[in-house]
Structures are given as C-alpha cells and as structure tokens.
Rosetta silent file (secondary structure, phi, psi, omega in degrees, C-alpha in Angstrom):
SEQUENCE: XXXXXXXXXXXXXXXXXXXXXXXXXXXXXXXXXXXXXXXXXXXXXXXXXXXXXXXXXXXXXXXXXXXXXXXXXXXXXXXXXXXXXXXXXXXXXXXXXXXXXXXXXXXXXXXXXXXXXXXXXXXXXXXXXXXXXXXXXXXXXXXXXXXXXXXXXXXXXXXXXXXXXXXXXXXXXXXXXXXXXXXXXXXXXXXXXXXXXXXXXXXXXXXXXXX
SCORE:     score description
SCORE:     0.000 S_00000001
   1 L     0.000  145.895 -172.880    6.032  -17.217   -0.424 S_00000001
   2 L   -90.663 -176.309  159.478    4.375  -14.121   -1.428 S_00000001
   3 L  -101.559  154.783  178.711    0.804  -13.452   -2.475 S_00000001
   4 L  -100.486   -1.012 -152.219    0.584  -12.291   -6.155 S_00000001
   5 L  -151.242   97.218 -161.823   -3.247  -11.409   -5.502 S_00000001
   6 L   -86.859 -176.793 -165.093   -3.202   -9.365   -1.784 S_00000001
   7 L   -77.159  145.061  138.494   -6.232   -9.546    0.533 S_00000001
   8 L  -107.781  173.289 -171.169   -8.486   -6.743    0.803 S_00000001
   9 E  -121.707  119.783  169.709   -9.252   -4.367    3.643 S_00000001
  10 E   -99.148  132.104  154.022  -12.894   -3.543    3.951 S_00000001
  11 E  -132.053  131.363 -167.398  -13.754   -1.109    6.016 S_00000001
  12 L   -55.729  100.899 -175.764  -17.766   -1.051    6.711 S_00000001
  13 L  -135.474  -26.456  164.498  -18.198    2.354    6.760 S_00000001
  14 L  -133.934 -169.457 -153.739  -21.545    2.990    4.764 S_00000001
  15 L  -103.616  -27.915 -159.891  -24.944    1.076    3.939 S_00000001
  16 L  -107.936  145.434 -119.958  -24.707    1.114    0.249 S_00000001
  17 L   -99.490  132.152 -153.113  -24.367   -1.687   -1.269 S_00000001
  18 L  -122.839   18.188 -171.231  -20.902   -2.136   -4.118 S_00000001
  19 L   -95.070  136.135 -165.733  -21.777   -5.520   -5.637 S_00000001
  20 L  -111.888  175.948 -154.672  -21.510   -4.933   -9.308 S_00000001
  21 L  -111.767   31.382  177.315  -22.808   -6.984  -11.842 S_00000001
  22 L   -86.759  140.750  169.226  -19.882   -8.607  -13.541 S_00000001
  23 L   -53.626  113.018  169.600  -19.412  -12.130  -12.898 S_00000001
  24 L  -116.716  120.285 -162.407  -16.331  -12.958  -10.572 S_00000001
  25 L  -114.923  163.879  150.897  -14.412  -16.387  -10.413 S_00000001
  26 L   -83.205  -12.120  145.124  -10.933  -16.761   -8.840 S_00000001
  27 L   -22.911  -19.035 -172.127  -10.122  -17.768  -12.252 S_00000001
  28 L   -89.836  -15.189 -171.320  -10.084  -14.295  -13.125 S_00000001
  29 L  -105.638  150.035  165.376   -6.885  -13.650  -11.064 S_00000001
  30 L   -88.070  150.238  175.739   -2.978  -15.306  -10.650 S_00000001
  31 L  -144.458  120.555  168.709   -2.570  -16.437   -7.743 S_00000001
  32 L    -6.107  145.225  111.406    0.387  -17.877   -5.317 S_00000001
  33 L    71.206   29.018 -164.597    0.431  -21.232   -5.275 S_00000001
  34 L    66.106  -27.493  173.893   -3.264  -21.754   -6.223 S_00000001
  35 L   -42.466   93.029  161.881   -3.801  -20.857   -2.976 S_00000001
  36 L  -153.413  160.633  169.531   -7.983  -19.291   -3.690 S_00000001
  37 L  -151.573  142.440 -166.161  -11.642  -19.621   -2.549 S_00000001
  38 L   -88.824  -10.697 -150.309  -14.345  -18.736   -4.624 S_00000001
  39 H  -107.220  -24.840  176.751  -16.798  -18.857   -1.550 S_00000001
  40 H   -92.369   -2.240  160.464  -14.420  -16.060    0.041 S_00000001
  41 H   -96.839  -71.119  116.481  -14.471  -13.915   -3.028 S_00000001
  42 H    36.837  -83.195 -170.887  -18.071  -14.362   -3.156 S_00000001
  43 H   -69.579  -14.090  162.212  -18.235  -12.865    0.548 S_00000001
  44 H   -63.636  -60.243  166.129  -15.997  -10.157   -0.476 S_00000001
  45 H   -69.928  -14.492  179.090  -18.402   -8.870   -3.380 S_00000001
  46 L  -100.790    0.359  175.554  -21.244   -9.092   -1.757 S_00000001
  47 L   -98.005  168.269 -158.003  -20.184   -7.034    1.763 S_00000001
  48 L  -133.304  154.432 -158.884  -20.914   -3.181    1.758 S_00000001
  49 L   137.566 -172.158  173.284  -19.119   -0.823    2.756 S_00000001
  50 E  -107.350  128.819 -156.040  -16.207    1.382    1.786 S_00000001
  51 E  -113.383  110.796  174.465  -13.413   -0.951   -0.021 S_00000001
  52 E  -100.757   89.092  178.152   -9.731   -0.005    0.493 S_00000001
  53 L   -87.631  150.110  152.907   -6.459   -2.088   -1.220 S_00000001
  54 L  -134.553  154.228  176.804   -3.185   -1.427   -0.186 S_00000001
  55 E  -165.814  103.729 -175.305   -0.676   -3.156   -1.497 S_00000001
  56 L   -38.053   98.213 -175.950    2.976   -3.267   -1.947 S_00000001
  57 L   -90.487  -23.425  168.307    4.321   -3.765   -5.505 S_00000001
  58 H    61.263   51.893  171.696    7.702   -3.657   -4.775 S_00000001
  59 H    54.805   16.490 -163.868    8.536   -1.533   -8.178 S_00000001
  60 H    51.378   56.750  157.872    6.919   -4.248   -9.781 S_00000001
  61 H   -39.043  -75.822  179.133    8.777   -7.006   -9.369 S_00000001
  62 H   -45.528  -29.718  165.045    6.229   -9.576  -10.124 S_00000001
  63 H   -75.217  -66.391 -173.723    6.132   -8.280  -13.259 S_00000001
  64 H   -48.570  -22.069 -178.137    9.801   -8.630  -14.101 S_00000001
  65 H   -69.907  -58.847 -162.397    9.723  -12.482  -12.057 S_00000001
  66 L  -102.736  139.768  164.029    6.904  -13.793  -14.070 S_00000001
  67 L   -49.280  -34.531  179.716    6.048  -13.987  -17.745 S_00000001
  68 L   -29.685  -42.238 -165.318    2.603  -13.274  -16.723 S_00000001
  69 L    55.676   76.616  172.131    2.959  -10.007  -15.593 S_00000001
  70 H   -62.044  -20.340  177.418    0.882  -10.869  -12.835 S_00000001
  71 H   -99.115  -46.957  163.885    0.688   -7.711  -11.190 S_00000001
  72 H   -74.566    6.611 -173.780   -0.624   -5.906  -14.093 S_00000001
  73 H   -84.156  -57.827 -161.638   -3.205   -8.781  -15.680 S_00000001
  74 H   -68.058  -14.921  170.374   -4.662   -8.748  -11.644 S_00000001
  75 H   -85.966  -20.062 -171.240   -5.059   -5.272  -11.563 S_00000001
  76 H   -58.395  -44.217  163.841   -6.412   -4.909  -14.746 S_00000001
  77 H  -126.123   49.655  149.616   -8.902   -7.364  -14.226 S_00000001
  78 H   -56.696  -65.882 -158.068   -9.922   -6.139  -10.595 S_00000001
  79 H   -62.241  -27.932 -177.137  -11.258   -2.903  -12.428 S_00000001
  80 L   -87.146    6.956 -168.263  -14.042   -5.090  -14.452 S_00000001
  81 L  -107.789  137.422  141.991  -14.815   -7.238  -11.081 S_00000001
  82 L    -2.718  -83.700  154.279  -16.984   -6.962   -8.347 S_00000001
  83 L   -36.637   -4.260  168.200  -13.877   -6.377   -6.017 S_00000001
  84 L   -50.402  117.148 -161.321  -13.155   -2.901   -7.486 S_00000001
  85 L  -104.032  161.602  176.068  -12.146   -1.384   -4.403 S_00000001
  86 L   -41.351  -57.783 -162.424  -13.196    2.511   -3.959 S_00000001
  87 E  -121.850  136.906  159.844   -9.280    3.560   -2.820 S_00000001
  88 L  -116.248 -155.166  148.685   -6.065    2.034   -4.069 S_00000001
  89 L  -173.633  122.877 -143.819   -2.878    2.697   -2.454 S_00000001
  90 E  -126.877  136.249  161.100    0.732    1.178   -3.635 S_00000001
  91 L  -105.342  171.259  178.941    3.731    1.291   -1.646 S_00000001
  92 L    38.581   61.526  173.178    7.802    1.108   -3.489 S_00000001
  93 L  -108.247  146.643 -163.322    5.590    2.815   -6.523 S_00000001
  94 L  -152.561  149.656  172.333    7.587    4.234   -9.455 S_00000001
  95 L   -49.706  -23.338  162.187    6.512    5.511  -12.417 S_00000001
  96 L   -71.447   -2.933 -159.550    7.333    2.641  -14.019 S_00000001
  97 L   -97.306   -7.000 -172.876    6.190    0.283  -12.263 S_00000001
  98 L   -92.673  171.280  106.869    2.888   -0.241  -14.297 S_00000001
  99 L   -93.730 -179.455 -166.669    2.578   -0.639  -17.830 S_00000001
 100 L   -75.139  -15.297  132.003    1.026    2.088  -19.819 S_00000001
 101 L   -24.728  -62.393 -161.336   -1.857   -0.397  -20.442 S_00000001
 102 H   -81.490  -36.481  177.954   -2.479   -0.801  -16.964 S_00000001
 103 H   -92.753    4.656  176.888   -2.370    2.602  -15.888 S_00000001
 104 H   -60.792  -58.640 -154.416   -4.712    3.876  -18.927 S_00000001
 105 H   -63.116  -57.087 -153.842   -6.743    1.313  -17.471 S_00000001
 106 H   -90.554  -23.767 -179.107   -6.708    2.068  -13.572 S_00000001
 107 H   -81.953  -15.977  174.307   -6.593    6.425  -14.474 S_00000001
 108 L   -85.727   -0.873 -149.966   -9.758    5.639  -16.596 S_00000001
 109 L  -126.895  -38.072 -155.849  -11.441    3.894  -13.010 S_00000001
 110 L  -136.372   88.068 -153.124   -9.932    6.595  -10.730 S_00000001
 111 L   -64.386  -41.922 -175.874  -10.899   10.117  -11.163 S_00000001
 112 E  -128.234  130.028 -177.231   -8.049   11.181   -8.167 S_00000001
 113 E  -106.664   94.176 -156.396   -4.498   10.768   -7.731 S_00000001
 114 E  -118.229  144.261  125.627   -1.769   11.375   -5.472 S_00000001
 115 L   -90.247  166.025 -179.310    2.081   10.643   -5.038 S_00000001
 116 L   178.903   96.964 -140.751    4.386   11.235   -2.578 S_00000001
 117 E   -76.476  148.985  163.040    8.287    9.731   -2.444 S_00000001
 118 E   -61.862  -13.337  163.378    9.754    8.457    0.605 S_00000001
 119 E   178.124 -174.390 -138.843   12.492   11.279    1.284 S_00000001
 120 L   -97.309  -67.637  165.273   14.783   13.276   -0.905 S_00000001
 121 L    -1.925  -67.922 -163.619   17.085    9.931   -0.833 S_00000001
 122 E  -132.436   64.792  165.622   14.427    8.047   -2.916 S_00000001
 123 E   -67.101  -29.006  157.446   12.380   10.737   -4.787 S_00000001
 124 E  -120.282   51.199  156.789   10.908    8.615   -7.128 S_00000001
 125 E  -131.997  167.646  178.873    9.735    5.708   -5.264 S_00000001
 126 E   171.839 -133.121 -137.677    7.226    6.247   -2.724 S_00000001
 127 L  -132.224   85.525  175.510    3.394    6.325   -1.877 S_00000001
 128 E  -112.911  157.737  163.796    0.740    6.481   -4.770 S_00000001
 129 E  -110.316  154.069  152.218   -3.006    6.597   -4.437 S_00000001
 130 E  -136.366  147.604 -149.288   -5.994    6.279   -6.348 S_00000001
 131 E  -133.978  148.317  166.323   -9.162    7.386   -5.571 S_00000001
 132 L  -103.842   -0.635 -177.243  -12.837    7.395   -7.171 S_00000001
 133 L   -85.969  139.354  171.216  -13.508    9.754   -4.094 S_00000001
 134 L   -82.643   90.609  175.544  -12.113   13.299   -4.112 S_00000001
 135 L  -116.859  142.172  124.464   -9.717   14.276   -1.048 S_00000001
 136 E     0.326  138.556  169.213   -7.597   16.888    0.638 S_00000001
 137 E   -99.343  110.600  179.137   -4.251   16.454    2.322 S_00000001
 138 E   -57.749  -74.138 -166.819   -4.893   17.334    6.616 S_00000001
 139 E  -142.674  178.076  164.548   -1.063   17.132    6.691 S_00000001
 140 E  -143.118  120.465 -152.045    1.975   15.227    5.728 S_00000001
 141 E  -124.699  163.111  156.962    4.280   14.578    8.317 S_00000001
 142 E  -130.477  137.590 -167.627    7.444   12.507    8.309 S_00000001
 143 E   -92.025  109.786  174.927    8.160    9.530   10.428 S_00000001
 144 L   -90.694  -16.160 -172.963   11.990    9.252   11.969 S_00000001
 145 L   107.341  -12.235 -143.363   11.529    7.061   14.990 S_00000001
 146 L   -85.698  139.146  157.587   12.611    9.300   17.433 S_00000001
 147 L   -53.326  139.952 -176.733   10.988   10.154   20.524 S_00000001
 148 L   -81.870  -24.339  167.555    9.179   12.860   20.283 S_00000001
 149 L   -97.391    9.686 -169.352    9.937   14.708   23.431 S_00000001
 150 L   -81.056  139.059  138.228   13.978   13.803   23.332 S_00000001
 151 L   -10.391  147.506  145.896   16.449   16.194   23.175 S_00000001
 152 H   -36.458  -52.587 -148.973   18.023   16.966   19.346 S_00000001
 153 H  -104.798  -36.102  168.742   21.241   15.662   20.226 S_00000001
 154 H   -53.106  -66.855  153.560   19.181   12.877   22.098 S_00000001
 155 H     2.150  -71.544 -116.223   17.109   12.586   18.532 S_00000001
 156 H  -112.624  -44.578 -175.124   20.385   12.107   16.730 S_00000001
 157 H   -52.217  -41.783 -156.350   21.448    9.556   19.251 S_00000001
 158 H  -105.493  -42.219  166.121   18.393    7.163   18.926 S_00000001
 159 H   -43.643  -46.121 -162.298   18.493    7.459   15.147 S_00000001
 160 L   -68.854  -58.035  174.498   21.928    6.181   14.729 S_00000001
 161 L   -30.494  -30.732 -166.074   20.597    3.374   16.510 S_00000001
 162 L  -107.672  -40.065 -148.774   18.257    2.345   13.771 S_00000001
 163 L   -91.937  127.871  167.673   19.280    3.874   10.288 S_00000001
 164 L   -89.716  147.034  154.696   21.329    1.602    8.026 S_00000001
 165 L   -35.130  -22.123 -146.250   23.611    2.871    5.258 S_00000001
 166 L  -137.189  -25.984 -174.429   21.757    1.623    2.550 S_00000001
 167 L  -112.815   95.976 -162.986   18.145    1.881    3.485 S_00000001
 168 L   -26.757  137.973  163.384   16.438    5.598    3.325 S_00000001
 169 L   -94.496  -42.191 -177.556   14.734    6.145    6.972 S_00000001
 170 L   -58.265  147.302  144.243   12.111    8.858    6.905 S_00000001
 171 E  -128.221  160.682 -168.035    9.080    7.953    5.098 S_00000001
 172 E   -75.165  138.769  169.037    5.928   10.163    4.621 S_00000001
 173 E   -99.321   98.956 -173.343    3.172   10.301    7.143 S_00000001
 174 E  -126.661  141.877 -167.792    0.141   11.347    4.749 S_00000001
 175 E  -126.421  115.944 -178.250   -3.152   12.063    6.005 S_00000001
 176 E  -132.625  158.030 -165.356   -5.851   12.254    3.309 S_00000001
 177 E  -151.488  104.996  179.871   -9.239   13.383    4.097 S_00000001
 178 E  -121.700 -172.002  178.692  -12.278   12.480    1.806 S_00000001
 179 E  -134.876  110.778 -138.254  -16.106   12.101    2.046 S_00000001
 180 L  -129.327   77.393  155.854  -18.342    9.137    1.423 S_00000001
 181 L    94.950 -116.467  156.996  -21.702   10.063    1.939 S_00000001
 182 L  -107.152   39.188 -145.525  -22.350   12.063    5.055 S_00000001
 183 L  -143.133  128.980 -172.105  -19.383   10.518    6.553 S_00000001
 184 E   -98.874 -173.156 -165.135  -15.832   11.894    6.882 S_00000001
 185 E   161.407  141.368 -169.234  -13.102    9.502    6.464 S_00000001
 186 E  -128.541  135.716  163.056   -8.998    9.922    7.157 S_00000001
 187 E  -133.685  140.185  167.752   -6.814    7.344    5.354 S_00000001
 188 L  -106.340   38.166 -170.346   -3.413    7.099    6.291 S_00000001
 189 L   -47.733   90.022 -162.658   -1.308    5.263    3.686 S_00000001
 190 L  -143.423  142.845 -159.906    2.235    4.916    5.403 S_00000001
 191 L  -129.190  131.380 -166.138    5.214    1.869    4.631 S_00000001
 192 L  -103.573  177.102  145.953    7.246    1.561    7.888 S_00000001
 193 L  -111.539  158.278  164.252   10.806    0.211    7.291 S_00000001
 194 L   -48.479  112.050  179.629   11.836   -2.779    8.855 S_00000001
 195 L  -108.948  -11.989 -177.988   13.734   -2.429   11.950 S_00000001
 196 H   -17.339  -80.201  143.354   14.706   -5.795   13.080 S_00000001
 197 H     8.129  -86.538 -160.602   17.717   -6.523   11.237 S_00000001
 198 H   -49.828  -48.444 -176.335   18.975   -3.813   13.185 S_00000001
 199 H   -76.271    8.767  161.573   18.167   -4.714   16.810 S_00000001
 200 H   -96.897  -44.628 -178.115   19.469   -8.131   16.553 S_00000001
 201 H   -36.855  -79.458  171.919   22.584   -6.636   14.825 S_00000001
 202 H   -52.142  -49.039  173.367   22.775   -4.664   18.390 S_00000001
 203 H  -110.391    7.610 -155.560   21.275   -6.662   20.693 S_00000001
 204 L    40.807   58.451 -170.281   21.110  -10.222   18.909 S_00000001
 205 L  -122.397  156.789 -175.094   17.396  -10.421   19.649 S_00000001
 206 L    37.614  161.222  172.256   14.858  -11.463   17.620 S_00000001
 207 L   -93.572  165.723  139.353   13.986  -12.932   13.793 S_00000001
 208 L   -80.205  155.837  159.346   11.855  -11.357   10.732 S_00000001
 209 L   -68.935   -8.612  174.921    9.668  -13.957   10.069 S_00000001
 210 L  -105.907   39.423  155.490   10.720  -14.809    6.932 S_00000001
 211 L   -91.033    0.000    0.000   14.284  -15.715    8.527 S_00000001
C-alpha cells in the first residue's frame, strides 16, 4: 500500500530553529489507510535543522486514483504548516503533473527551480526541485551501471545485462550546491531504476518486495 503523505528527511544541519506558527494536526493531510500520529508530527515541527522532501509522484497518479486529489490538497496544505520543508524534490515529474493551483501555490513558497528529464528517451519526465535556498549545479552526470573502469565493448556487455526494452536506463546524476548559513550543502536528487526484475529474469534470484 502506498503512502499518500511521504515521510520527511531532516537533515540537522543548522541551529535555527523552523517551527512556524500555524497550527498543525494530521487532520490537515490524506493519508493511507489512516495510518498518522499527531505526537510524530509534533516532533517533526518542532526539530531544527535543514528540512528536505523527496518524493515520488509518479506523474501524479494519486491524483488521477482518487477524487481527492490527494497529492495536490497535501502539498498545498504542507506550504501553510509547520512541516514546510526548505527543499522539495519530485521524481516521474511532468509538467502536468500538478494542477495550476498547486503550482501557483508551491512557485509562490519557492523562490528556485530546477528540472532535469531522465534521458532523451523520456524528456519530459524527470527530476524537479524546489528551493527557498538559491543553488548552483557542481555537475550533472549520468548514471548507466557500468563499471567504471571496463572496457567500452565490456560497458556495452554489462548494460545489455540490465536494460529492458521498455524502461529508459540512464537517469541524471545532479549535484546541486547551495548555502544555509555559513554552511555549504550538496544535494543529490537521483531515482535509480529498479533492477531486480531483471536479475531474476537471468539468474532467477531474488523478489521486489512488493512481489
């Protein structure tokens, strides 16, 4: 079952203190299965630090599943919460994938923006960010699987191994580089593909977990 309402990743990185002074309930959110705690939202607004989401949207899917539109009601009413995190960062993001509500909403929150597609395959799905922070790209790299000191022909060898028909393989390696204070900070916002599938398809080894 999925979550409709993901986790977030703090990472403690400065002193000053983010608890804002809107009132937050889990009430304010959809949620899987009910599945909430108020006492763990609670400890969530009240820790310091720098506050990072990533989260998968899957092209928004949750929106098309549920009347709710669950993925735009929770972010919308993140940005009035406590829980506003600093950085956002969406994987399988499409222009589209929002409504025009929601991104009024989250571009009115988040001074800086980035995209960046998973390969030429899939140019407009990808990697978006949003930032109240300003940053830089250090590089962008792309990840094939390959050993890094093999051969070309080696390369070519070990790929074949992995890459399905149907599912793009490279995705972007992005390296962003902002500044919180006197404090440098690298975020790396990168969506692996799944290789599993494939090695039991070759070697009959292993499950995903949700087989």
């Amino acid at each position: 079952m999925k979550i409709l309402f993901p986790s977030l990743i703090l990472l403690f990185l400065s002193a000053q203190s983010v608890i804002a002074s809107t009132n937050l309930t889990a009430t304010s959110f959809i949620w899987d299965g009910g599945h909430h705690s108020e006492a763990r939202l609670s400890h969530l607004a009240a820790a310091q630090g720098l506050r990072v989401m990533w989260w998968n949207v899957e092209d928004g899917l949750v929106n098309r599943q549920l009347a709710s539109k669950a993925l735009d009601k929770n972010l919308q009413n993140l940005m009035s919460s406590p829980l506003k995190p600093h950085i956002l960062a969406f994987a399988e993001y499409t222009s589209h994938t929002l409504s025009s509500e929601t991104l009024a909403v989250l571009h009115a929150n988040y001074s800086y923006y980035t995209f960046k597609s998973y390969n030429d395959t899939s140019p407009l799905e990808g990697i978006a960010v949003f930032s109240q922070l300003p940053f830089g790209f250090e590089n962008l790299g792309y990840l094939d699987w390959a050993p890094p000191r093999a051969s070309a022909q080696e390369k070519s060898d070990y790929r074949r191994l992995w890459q399905t028909d149907s599912d793009p393989f490279t995705r972007p390696f992005i390296c962003l580089k902002m500044r919180k204070g006197t404090q440098d900070i690298y975020l790396m916002p990168v969506h692996l593909l799944d290789p599993w599938r494939q090695v039991r398809k070759k070697d009959g080894l292993l499950k995903t977990a949700g087989e």
